[in-house]
CSV table of C-alpha atoms in Angstrom, one decimal:
chain,number,residue,atom,x,y,z
A,21,MET,CA,-7.5,-12.7,-33.8
A,22,PRO,CA,-7.5,-15.2,-30.9
A,23,ASP,CA,-8.5,-18.7,-31.8
A,24,THR,CA,-11.5,-20.5,-30.3
A,25,SER,CA,-9.3,-22.9,-28.2
A,26,ASP,CA,-7.6,-20.0,-26.5
A,27,ARG,CA,-10.9,-18.4,-25.7
A,28,GLU,CA,-12.2,-21.7,-24.3
A,29,THR,CA,-9.0,-22.1,-22.1
A,30,VAL,CA,-9.6,-18.5,-20.8
A,31,ARG,CA,-13.2,-19.3,-20.1
A,32,LYS,CA,-12.3,-22.3,-18.0
A,33,LEU,CA,-9.5,-20.4,-16.2
A,34,LEU,CA,-11.9,-17.6,-15.3
A,35,ALA,CA,-14.4,-20.1,-14.0
A,36,THR,CA,-12.0,-21.8,-11.7
A,37,HIS,CA,-9.4,-19.1,-10.9
A,38,GLY,CA,-11.1,-15.8,-11.7
A,39,ARG,CA,-11.0,-14.2,-8.2
A,40,THR,CA,-8.8,-11.3,-7.2
A,41,TYR,CA,-6.9,-11.4,-3.9
A,42,ALA,CA,-8.7,-8.2,-2.9
A,43,ASP,CA,-12.0,-10.0,-3.2
A,44,GLN,CA,-10.7,-12.9,-1.3
A,45,ALA,CA,-9.6,-10.5,1.5
A,46,HIS,CA,-13.2,-9.0,1.6
A,47,ILE,CA,-11.9,-5.6,0.2
A,48,HIS,CA,-14.6,-4.0,-1.9
A,49,LEU,CA,-12.2,-2.2,-4.2
A,50,ARG,CA,-13.2,1.2,-5.3
A,51,ASP,CA,-11.3,4.4,-6.2
A,52,THR,CA,-11.6,5.7,-2.7
A,53,PRO,CA,-9.0,6.0,0.1
A,54,GLN,CA,-9.9,3.3,2.4
A,55,PRO,CA,-10.1,0.2,0.0
A,56,LEU,CA,-7.1,1.5,-1.9
A,57,TYR,CA,-5.1,1.5,1.3
A,58,GLN,CA,-6.4,-1.9,2.3
A,59,LEU,CA,-5.2,-3.2,-1.1
A,60,LEU,CA,-1.8,-1.7,-0.5
A,61,VAL,CA,-1.5,-3.4,2.9
A,62,LEU,CA,-2.6,-6.7,1.3
A,63,SER,CA,0.0,-6.3,-1.5
A,64,CYS,CA,2.7,-5.8,1.2
A,65,LEU,CA,1.6,-9.0,3.0
A,66,LEU,CA,1.3,-11.0,-0.2
A,67,SER,CA,4.9,-10.0,-1.3
A,68,ALA,CA,6.5,-11.9,1.6
A,69,ARG,CA,7.5,-15.6,1.1
A,70,ILE,CA,4.5,-16.8,3.0
A,71,ARG,CA,1.3,-18.7,2.1
A,72,SER,CA,-1.1,-16.4,0.2
A,73,ASP,CA,-4.0,-17.6,2.3
A,74,THR,CA,-2.2,-16.5,5.5
A,75,ALA,CA,-1.5,-13.1,3.9
A,76,VAL,CA,-5.1,-12.7,3.0
A,77,ALA,CA,-6.3,-13.8,6.5
A,78,SER,CA,-3.9,-11.4,8.1
A,79,SER,CA,-5.2,-8.6,5.9
A,80,ARG,CA,-8.7,-9.4,7.1
A,81,ALA,CA,-7.5,-9.5,10.7
A,82,LEU,CA,-5.9,-6.0,10.3
A,83,SER,CA,-9.1,-4.6,9.0
A,84,GLU,CA,-11.2,-6.3,11.7
A,85,ALA,CA,-8.8,-4.6,14.3
A,86,GLY,CA,-9.9,-1.3,12.7
A,87,PHE,CA,-6.6,-0.6,10.8
A,88,ARG,CA,-8.4,0.2,7.5
A,89,ASP,CA,-6.8,3.4,6.7
A,90,ALA,CA,-3.4,5.0,7.0
A,91,ARG,CA,-4.4,7.2,10.0
A,92,ARG,CA,-5.6,4.3,12.0
A,93,MET,CA,-2.7,2.1,11.1
A,94,ALA,CA,-0.2,4.9,12.1
A,95,ASP,CA,-2.1,5.4,15.4
A,96,ALA,CA,-1.9,1.7,16.3
A,97,THR,CA,1.0,0.6,18.5
A,98,TRP,CA,3.6,-1.8,17.1
A,99,GLN,CA,2.3,-4.4,19.4
A,100,GLU,CA,-1.4,-4.0,18.3
A,101,ARG,CA,-0.3,-4.5,14.7
A,102,VAL,CA,1.8,-7.6,15.7
A,103,ASP,CA,-1.2,-9.0,17.5
A,104,ALA,CA,-3.5,-8.5,14.6
A,105,LEU,CA,-1.0,-10.1,12.2
A,106,GLY,CA,-0.6,-13.0,14.6
A,107,ARG,CA,-4.3,-13.6,14.6
A,108,GLY,CA,-4.1,-14.0,10.9
A,109,GLY,CA,-1.3,-16.5,11.2
A,110,TYR,CA,1.3,-14.1,9.9
A,111,ARG,CA,3.9,-14.9,12.5
A,112,ARG,CA,7.2,-15.4,10.6
A,113,TYR,CA,7.5,-11.8,9.5
A,114,ASP,CA,5.1,-10.1,12.0
A,115,GLU,CA,7.5,-7.9,13.9
A,116,ARG,CA,9.3,-6.5,10.9
A,117,THR,CA,6.0,-6.2,9.0
A,118,SER,CA,4.4,-4.3,11.8
A,119,ALA,CA,7.2,-1.8,11.8
A,120,GLN,CA,6.9,-1.4,8.0
A,121,LEU,CA,3.2,-1.0,8.1
A,122,GLY,CA,3.6,1.8,10.7
A,123,ALA,CA,6.3,3.5,8.6
A,124,GLY,CA,4.4,3.1,5.4
A,125,ALA,CA,1.2,4.6,6.9
A,126,GLU,CA,3.2,7.7,8.2
A,127,LEU,CA,4.8,8.1,4.7
A,128,LEU,CA,1.4,8.1,3.1
A,129,LEU,CA,0.0,10.6,5.6
A,130,ASP,CA,2.9,12.9,5.2
A,131,LYS,CA,3.2,12.8,1.4
A,132,TYR,CA,-0.4,12.2,0.3
A,133,HIS,CA,-2.7,12.8,3.3
A,134,GLY,CA,-3.3,9.1,3.4
A,135,ASP,CA,-4.9,9.1,0.0
A,136,LEU,CA,-3.4,6.9,-2.7
A,137,ARG,CA,-5.4,8.8,-5.3
A,138,ARG,CA,-2.9,11.6,-4.7
A,139,LEU,CA,0.0,9.3,-5.5
A,140,ARG,CA,-1.9,8.3,-8.7
A,141,ALA,CA,-2.3,12.0,-9.7
A,142,GLU,CA,1.4,12.6,-9.1
A,143,ALA,CA,2.3,9.8,-11.4
A,144,GLY,CA,0.2,11.6,-14.1
A,145,GLY,CA,-0.7,8.4,-16.0
A,146,ASN,CA,3.0,7.3,-16.3
A,147,ILE,CA,3.2,3.6,-15.2
A,148,ASP,CA,6.9,3.7,-14.6
A,149,ARG,CA,6.5,6.8,-12.4
A,150,LEU,CA,3.6,5.1,-10.6
A,151,ARG,CA,5.8,2.0,-9.9
A,152,SER,CA,8.6,4.3,-8.6
A,153,LEU,CA,6.3,6.1,-6.3
A,154,LEU,CA,4.9,2.9,-4.9
A,155,ARG,CA,8.4,1.5,-4.4
A,156,GLN,CA,8.9,4.2,-1.8
A,157,VAL,CA,6.4,2.6,0.6
A,158,PRO,CA,8.3,0.6,3.2
A,159,GLY,CA,7.8,-3.2,2.6
A,160,LEU,CA,6.6,-2.8,-0.9
A,161,GLY,CA,9.2,-4.1,-3.2
A,162,PRO,CA,9.0,-5.0,-6.9
A,163,VAL,CA,6.7,-8.1,-6.2
A,164,GLY,CA,4.4,-6.1,-4.0
A,165,VAL,CA,4.1,-3.3,-6.6
A,166,ASP,CA,3.2,-5.9,-9.3
A,167,ILE,CA,0.5,-7.3,-7.0
A,168,PHE,CA,-0.9,-3.9,-6.2
A,169,LEU,CA,-1.0,-2.8,-10.0
A,170,ARG,CA,-2.5,-6.2,-11.1
A,171,GLU,CA,-5.3,-5.7,-8.6
A,172,VAL,CA,-5.9,-2.0,-9.0
A,173,GLN,CA,-6.2,-1.9,-12.8
A,174,GLY,CA,-9.9,-2.5,-12.6
A,175,VAL,CA,-10.4,0.9,-11.0
A,176,TRP,CA,-7.3,2.7,-12.4
A,177,PRO,CA,-7.9,2.2,-16.1
A,178,GLU,CA,-4.6,3.7,-17.2
A,179,VAL,CA,-2.8,0.8,-15.5
A,180,ALA,CA,-4.7,-1.8,-17.7
A,181,PRO,CA,-3.7,-4.2,-19.1
A,182,TYR,CA,-1.2,-5.0,-16.4
A,183,LEU,CA,0.2,-8.5,-17.0
A,184,ASP,CA,3.4,-9.0,-15.2
A,185,LYS,CA,5.9,-11.9,-15.3
A,186,LYS,CA,3.8,-14.2,-12.9
A,187,ALA,CA,0.6,-13.6,-15.0
A,188,LEU,CA,2.5,-14.4,-18.2
A,189,GLN,CA,4.0,-17.5,-16.6
A,190,GLY,CA,0.4,-18.7,-15.8
A,191,ALA,CA,-0.6,-18.1,-19.3
A,192,HIS,CA,2.3,-20.1,-20.7
A,193,ARG,CA,1.5,-23.0,-18.4
A,194,ARG,CA,-2.0,-23.2,-19.9
A,195,GLY,CA,-0.8,-22.9,-23.5
A,196,LEU,CA,-1.9,-19.3,-23.9
A,197,PRO,CA,0.1,-16.5,-25.5
A,198,ASP,CA,2.8,-15.3,-23.1
A,199,GLU,CA,3.4,-12.0,-24.8
A,200,PRO,CA,1.5,-9.2,-23.0
A,201,GLY,CA,-0.2,-7.7,-26.1
A,202,ALA,CA,-1.4,-11.0,-27.5
A,203,LEU,CA,-2.5,-12.2,-24.0
A,204,ALA,CA,-4.4,-8.9,-23.4
A,205,ARG,CA,-6.4,-9.4,-26.6
A,206,LEU,CA,-8.0,-12.4,-24.9
A,207,THR,CA,-9.4,-10.3,-22.0
A,208,GLY,CA,-12.6,-9.3,-23.9
A,209,HIS,CA,-15.1,-7.7,-21.5
A,210,THR,CA,-13.5,-9.3,-18.4
A,211,ASP,CA,-12.4,-7.1,-15.6
A,212,PRO,CA,-8.6,-6.9,-16.3
A,213,ALA,CA,-7.9,-7.5,-12.6
A,214,VAL,CA,-9.9,-10.7,-12.5
A,215,PHE,CA,-8.2,-11.8,-15.8
A,216,ALA,CA,-4.7,-11.2,-14.4
A,217,ALA,CA,-5.7,-12.9,-11.2
A,218,ALA,CA,-6.8,-16.0,-13.0
A,219,MET,CA,-3.4,-16.1,-14.9
A,220,VAL,CA,-1.5,-15.7,-11.6
A,221,ARG,CA,-3.5,-18.5,-9.9
A,222,ALA,CA,-2.7,-20.7,-12.8
A,223,ALA,CA,0.9,-20.0,-12.4
A,224,LEU,CA,0.7,-21.0,-8.7
A,225,GLU,CA,-1.3,-24.1,-9.3
A,226,ARG,CA,0.5,-27.2,-8.2
A,227,PRO,CA,1.3,-30.0,-10.7
A,228,ARG,CA,-1.7,-32.0,-11.4
A,229,THR,CA,-1.8,-34.6,-8.5
A,230,GLY,CA,-5.5,-34.1,-7.7
A,231,ALA,CA,-5.1,-31.0,-5.6
A,232,GLN,CA,-4.7,-27.4,-6.7
A,233,GLY,CA,-2.5,-25.0,-4.9
A,234,THR,CA,-4.1,-21.7,-5.9
A,235,GLY,CA,-3.8,-20.3,-2.3
A,236,ALA,CA,-0.9,-22.4,-1.1
A,237,GLN,CA,2.0,-20.4,-2.3
A,238,SER,CA,3.2,-16.8,-2.3
A,239,THR,CA,2.2,-14.7,-5.2
A,240,SER,CA,5.8,-13.8,-5.9
């Protein structure tokens, strides 16, 4: 049974770092096509070696441009996507990412009618299969898949608890168990996505110099 000190550490982490990247990007995550697609796009952006705040801002800029689902993303021109990414500050990888977003949208339309719930159904509850199917999306490598699954576990219960290497690293830094099963037992009634996000932000926190870097680094 988890000890009191571990529970207190978790309580403090949740209070300071308990916010998902989807929430930060103003994605009201539900098991419906549009927010799931927005999360997929956000996961692609966060997986690059770029500031997470920039990736989040660029996700919001794409949504504000109207590219909230696979059809609208596919119908946008390459330049329109580049311009939206630029407004979010995502300039280092904007041209390549624009092409990947277009190709990914086309793939989702062709295979799943733009609905990630169909991809989920094809996986049939097998997380390895789910990871494999997500890897087919252009621009979504292993890091992006981890980000997507960490964030989606609150609405796709079969994924939870999803505590990847980065989440376990954050737990270790705060003296918590860094074995998935033991760490998961500390979740309690907390949304598993929020719990995982707090661990990840702890991993990304800068050494204690008076400033915290929860949003200053890539989530990879």
